[in-house]
Tab-separated table of C-alpha atoms in Angstrom:
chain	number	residue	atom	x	y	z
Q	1	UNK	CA	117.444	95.000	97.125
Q	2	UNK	CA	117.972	98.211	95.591
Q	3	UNK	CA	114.620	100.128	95.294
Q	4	UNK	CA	116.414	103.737	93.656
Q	5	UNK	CA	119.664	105.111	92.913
Q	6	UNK	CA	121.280	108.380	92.110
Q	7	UNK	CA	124.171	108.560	90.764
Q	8	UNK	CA	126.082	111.590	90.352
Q	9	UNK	CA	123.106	113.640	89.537
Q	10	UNK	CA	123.710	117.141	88.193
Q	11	UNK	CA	120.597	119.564	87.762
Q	12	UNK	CA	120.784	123.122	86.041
Q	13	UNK	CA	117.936	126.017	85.757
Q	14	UNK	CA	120.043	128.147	83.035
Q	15	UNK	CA	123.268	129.081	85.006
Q	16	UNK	CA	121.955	127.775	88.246
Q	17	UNK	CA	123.428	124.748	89.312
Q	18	UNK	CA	120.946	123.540	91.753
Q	19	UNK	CA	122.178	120.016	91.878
Q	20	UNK	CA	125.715	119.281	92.512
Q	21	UNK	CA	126.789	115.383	92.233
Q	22	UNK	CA	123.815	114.087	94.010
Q	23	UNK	CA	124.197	109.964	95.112
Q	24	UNK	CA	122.717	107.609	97.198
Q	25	UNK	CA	120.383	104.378	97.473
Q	26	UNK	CA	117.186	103.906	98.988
Q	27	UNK	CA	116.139	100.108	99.584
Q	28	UNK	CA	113.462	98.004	100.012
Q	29	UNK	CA	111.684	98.833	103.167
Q	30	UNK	CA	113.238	101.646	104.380
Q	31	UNK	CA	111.555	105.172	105.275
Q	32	UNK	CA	113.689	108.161	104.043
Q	33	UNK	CA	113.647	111.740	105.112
Q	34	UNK	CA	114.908	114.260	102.911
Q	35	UNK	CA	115.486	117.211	104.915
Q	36	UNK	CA	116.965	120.843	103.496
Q	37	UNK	CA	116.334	124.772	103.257
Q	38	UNK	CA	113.800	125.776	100.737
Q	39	UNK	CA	115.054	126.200	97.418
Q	40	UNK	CA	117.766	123.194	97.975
Q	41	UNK	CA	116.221	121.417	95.494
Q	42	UNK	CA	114.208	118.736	97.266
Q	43	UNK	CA	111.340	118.851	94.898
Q	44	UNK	CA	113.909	118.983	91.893
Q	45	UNK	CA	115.243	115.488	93.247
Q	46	UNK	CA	111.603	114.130	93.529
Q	47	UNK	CA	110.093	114.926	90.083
Q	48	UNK	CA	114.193	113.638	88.837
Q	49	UNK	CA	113.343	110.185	90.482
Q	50	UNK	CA	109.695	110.117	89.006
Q	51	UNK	CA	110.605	111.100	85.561
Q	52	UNK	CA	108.778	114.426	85.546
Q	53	UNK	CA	111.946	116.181	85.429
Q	54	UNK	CA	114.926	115.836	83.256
Q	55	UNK	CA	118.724	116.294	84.547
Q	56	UNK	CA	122.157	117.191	83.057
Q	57	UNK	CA	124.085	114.521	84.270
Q	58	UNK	CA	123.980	111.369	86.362
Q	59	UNK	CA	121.921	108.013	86.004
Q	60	UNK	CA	118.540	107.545	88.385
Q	61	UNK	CA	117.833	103.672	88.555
Q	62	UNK	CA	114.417	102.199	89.879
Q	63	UNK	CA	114.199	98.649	90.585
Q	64	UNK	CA	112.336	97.351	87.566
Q	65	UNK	CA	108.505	96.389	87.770
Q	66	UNK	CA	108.310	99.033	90.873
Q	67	UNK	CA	105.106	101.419	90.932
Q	68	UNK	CA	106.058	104.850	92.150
Q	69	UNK	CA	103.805	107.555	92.840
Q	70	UNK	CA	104.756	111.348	93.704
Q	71	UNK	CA	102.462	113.394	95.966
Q	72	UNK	CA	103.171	117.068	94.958
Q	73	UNK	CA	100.741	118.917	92.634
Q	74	UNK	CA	96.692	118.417	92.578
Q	75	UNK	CA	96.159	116.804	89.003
Q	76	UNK	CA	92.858	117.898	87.490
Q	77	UNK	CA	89.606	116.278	87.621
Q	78	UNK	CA	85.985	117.042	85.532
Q	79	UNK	CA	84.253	119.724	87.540
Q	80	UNK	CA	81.511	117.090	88.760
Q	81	UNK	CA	83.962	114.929	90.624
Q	82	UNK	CA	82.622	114.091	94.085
Q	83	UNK	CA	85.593	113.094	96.526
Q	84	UNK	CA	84.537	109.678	96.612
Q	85	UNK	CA	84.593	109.700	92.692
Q	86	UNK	CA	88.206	111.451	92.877
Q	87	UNK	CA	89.468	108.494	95.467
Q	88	UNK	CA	88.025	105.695	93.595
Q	89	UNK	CA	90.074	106.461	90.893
Q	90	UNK	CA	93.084	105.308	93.208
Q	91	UNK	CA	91.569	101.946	91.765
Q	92	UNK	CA	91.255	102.159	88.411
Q	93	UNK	CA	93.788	99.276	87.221
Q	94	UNK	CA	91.726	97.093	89.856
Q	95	UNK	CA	88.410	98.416	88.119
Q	96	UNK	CA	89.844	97.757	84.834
Q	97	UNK	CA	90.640	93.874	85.744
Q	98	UNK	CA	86.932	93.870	86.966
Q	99	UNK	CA	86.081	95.232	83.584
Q	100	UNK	CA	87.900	92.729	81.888
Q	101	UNK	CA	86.491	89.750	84.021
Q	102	UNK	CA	83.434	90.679	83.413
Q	103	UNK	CA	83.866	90.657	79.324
Q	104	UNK	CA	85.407	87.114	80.162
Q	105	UNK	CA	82.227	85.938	81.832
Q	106	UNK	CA	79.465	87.355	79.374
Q	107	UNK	CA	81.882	85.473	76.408
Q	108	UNK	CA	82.269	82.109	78.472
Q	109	UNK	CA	78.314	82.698	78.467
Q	110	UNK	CA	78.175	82.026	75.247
Q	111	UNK	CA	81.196	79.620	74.623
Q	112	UNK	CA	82.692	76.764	76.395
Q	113	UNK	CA	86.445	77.375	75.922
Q	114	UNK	CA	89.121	76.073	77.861
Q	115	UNK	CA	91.566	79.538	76.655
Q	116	UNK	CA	88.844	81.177	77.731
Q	117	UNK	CA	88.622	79.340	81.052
Q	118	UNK	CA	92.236	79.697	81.808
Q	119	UNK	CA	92.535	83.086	80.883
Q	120	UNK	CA	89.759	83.819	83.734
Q	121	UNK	CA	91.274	81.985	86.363
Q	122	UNK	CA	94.556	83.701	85.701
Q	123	UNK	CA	92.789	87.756	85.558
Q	124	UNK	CA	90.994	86.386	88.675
Q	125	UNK	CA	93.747	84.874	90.661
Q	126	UNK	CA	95.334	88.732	89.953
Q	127	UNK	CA	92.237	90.484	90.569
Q	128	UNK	CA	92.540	88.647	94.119
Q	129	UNK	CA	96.009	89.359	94.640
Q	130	UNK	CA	96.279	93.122	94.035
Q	131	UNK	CA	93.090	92.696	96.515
Q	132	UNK	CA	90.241	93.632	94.355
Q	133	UNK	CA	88.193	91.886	96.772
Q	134	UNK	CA	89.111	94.481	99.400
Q	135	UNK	CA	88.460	97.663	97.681
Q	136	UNK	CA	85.415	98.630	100.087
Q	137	UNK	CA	87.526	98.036	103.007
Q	138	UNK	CA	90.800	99.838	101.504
Q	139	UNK	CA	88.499	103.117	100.918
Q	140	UNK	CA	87.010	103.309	104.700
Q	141	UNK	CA	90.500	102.497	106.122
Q	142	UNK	CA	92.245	105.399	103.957
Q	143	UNK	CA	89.390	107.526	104.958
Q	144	UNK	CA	89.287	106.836	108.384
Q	145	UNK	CA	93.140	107.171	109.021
Q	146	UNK	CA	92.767	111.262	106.645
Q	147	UNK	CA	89.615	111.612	108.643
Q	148	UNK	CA	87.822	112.115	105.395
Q	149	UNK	CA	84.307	111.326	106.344
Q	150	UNK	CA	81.180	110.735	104.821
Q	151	UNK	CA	79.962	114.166	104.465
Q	152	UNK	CA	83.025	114.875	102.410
Q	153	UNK	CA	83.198	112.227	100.811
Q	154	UNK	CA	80.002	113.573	99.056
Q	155	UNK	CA	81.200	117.092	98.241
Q	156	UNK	CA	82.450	118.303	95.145
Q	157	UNK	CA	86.184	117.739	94.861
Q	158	UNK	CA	86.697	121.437	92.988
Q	159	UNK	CA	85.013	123.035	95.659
Q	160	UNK	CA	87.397	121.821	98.387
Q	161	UNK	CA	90.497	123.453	100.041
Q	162	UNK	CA	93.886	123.449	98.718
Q	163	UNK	CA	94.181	121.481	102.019
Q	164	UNK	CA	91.851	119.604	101.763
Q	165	UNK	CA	92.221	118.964	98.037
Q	166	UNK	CA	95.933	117.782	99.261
Q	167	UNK	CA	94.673	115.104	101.705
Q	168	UNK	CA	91.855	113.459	99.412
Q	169	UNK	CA	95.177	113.185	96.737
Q	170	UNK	CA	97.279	111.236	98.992
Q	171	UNK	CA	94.247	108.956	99.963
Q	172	UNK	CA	94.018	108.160	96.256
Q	173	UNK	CA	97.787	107.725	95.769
Q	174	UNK	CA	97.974	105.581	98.618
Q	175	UNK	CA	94.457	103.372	97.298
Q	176	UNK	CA	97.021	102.721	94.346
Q	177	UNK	CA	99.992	100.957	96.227
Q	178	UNK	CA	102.503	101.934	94.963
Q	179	UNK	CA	105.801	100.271	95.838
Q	180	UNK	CA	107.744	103.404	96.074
Q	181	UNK	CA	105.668	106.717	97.612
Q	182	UNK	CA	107.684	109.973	97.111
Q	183	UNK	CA	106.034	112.900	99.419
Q	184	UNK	CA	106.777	116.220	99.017
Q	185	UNK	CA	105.700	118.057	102.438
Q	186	UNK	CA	102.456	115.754	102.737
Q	187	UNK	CA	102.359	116.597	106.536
Q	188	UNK	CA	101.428	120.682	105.306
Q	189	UNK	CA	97.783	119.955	105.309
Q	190	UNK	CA	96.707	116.456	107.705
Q	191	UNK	CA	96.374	116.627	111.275
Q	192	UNK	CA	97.959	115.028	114.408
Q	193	UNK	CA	96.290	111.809	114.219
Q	194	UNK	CA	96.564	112.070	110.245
Q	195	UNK	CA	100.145	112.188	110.612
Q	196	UNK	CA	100.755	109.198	113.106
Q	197	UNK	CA	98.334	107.264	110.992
């Protein structure tokens, strides 16, 4: 199955044609290197396939229902952001089905409804399945594997490196799970064992 595909993709910054009939397909499963001289456009082509970016020409197709993410720029966060508080947001449609259990629960509290009941079992079976049961062990894997440890887990996100800004950003993208990851140079700022991890 066909996860994306360019099609005759044509790119222009004012008179500067910096793509030129660009096509291809990724699918399912596979690992793809995109490998050129700076300025090529690589990072053109990325924010084209996420939507960031318009073109001139072409069709980009993503297979529906599939959850991409793009590691490139740092998006902002409130200044008192710890990086714990910065990676659990990688969770926040899991939180949000918590959230919305929980409203579930305090109502069947009160009422004995069988729409009610079934509209529990059906949030919880998904709640399961997206493993909201596994959050805890998601976050000290990701961690573990970035070597982002306790101690920085605590500091202040703002105060961090652009490095190390970088790394705690593609633990969060990867807490989401996406279906299709698009990174731009994400090997700049992690480590041997980062890397191979």
């Amino acid at each position: 199955m066909t996860d994306i595909a360019c099609r005759n993709i044509h790119k222009y910054y004012g008179a500067n044609h910096v793509l030129k009939g660009i096509s291809f397909e990724i699918f399912e499963g596979e690992r793809v290197g995109l490998l050129g001289k700076n300025g090529a456009g690589k990072t053109t082509l990325f924010k084209i396939i996420s939507g960031i970016e318009p073109f001139d020409e072409g069709q980009v197709f993503i297979a529906k229902g599939k959850q991409t993410e793009v590691l490139d720029q740092i998006p902002e966060f409130p200044a008192d952001y710890t990086v714990k508080d910065v990676l659990v947001t990688g969770f926040a449609y899991l939180l949000s089905l918590r959230e919305q259990l929980g409203k579930l629960e305090a109502e069947m509290s009160i009422r004995q409804d069988p729409v009610l009941l079934k509209q529990y079992g059906d949030l919880s079976a998904l709640f399961e399945a997206r493993g909201g049961y596994m959050m805890e062990t998601d976050l000290a894997r990701v961690c573990e594997g970035l070597s982002i440890d306790r101690r920085m887990q605590d500091e202040l996100f703002c105060k961090l490196s652009g490095g190390e800004q970088t790394r705690v950003n593609l633990a969060r993208i990867i807490l989401k799970k996406p279906d299709i990851l698009l990174l731009d140079e994400p090997t700049n700022h992690l480590d041997i064992k980062s890397c191979e991890w």
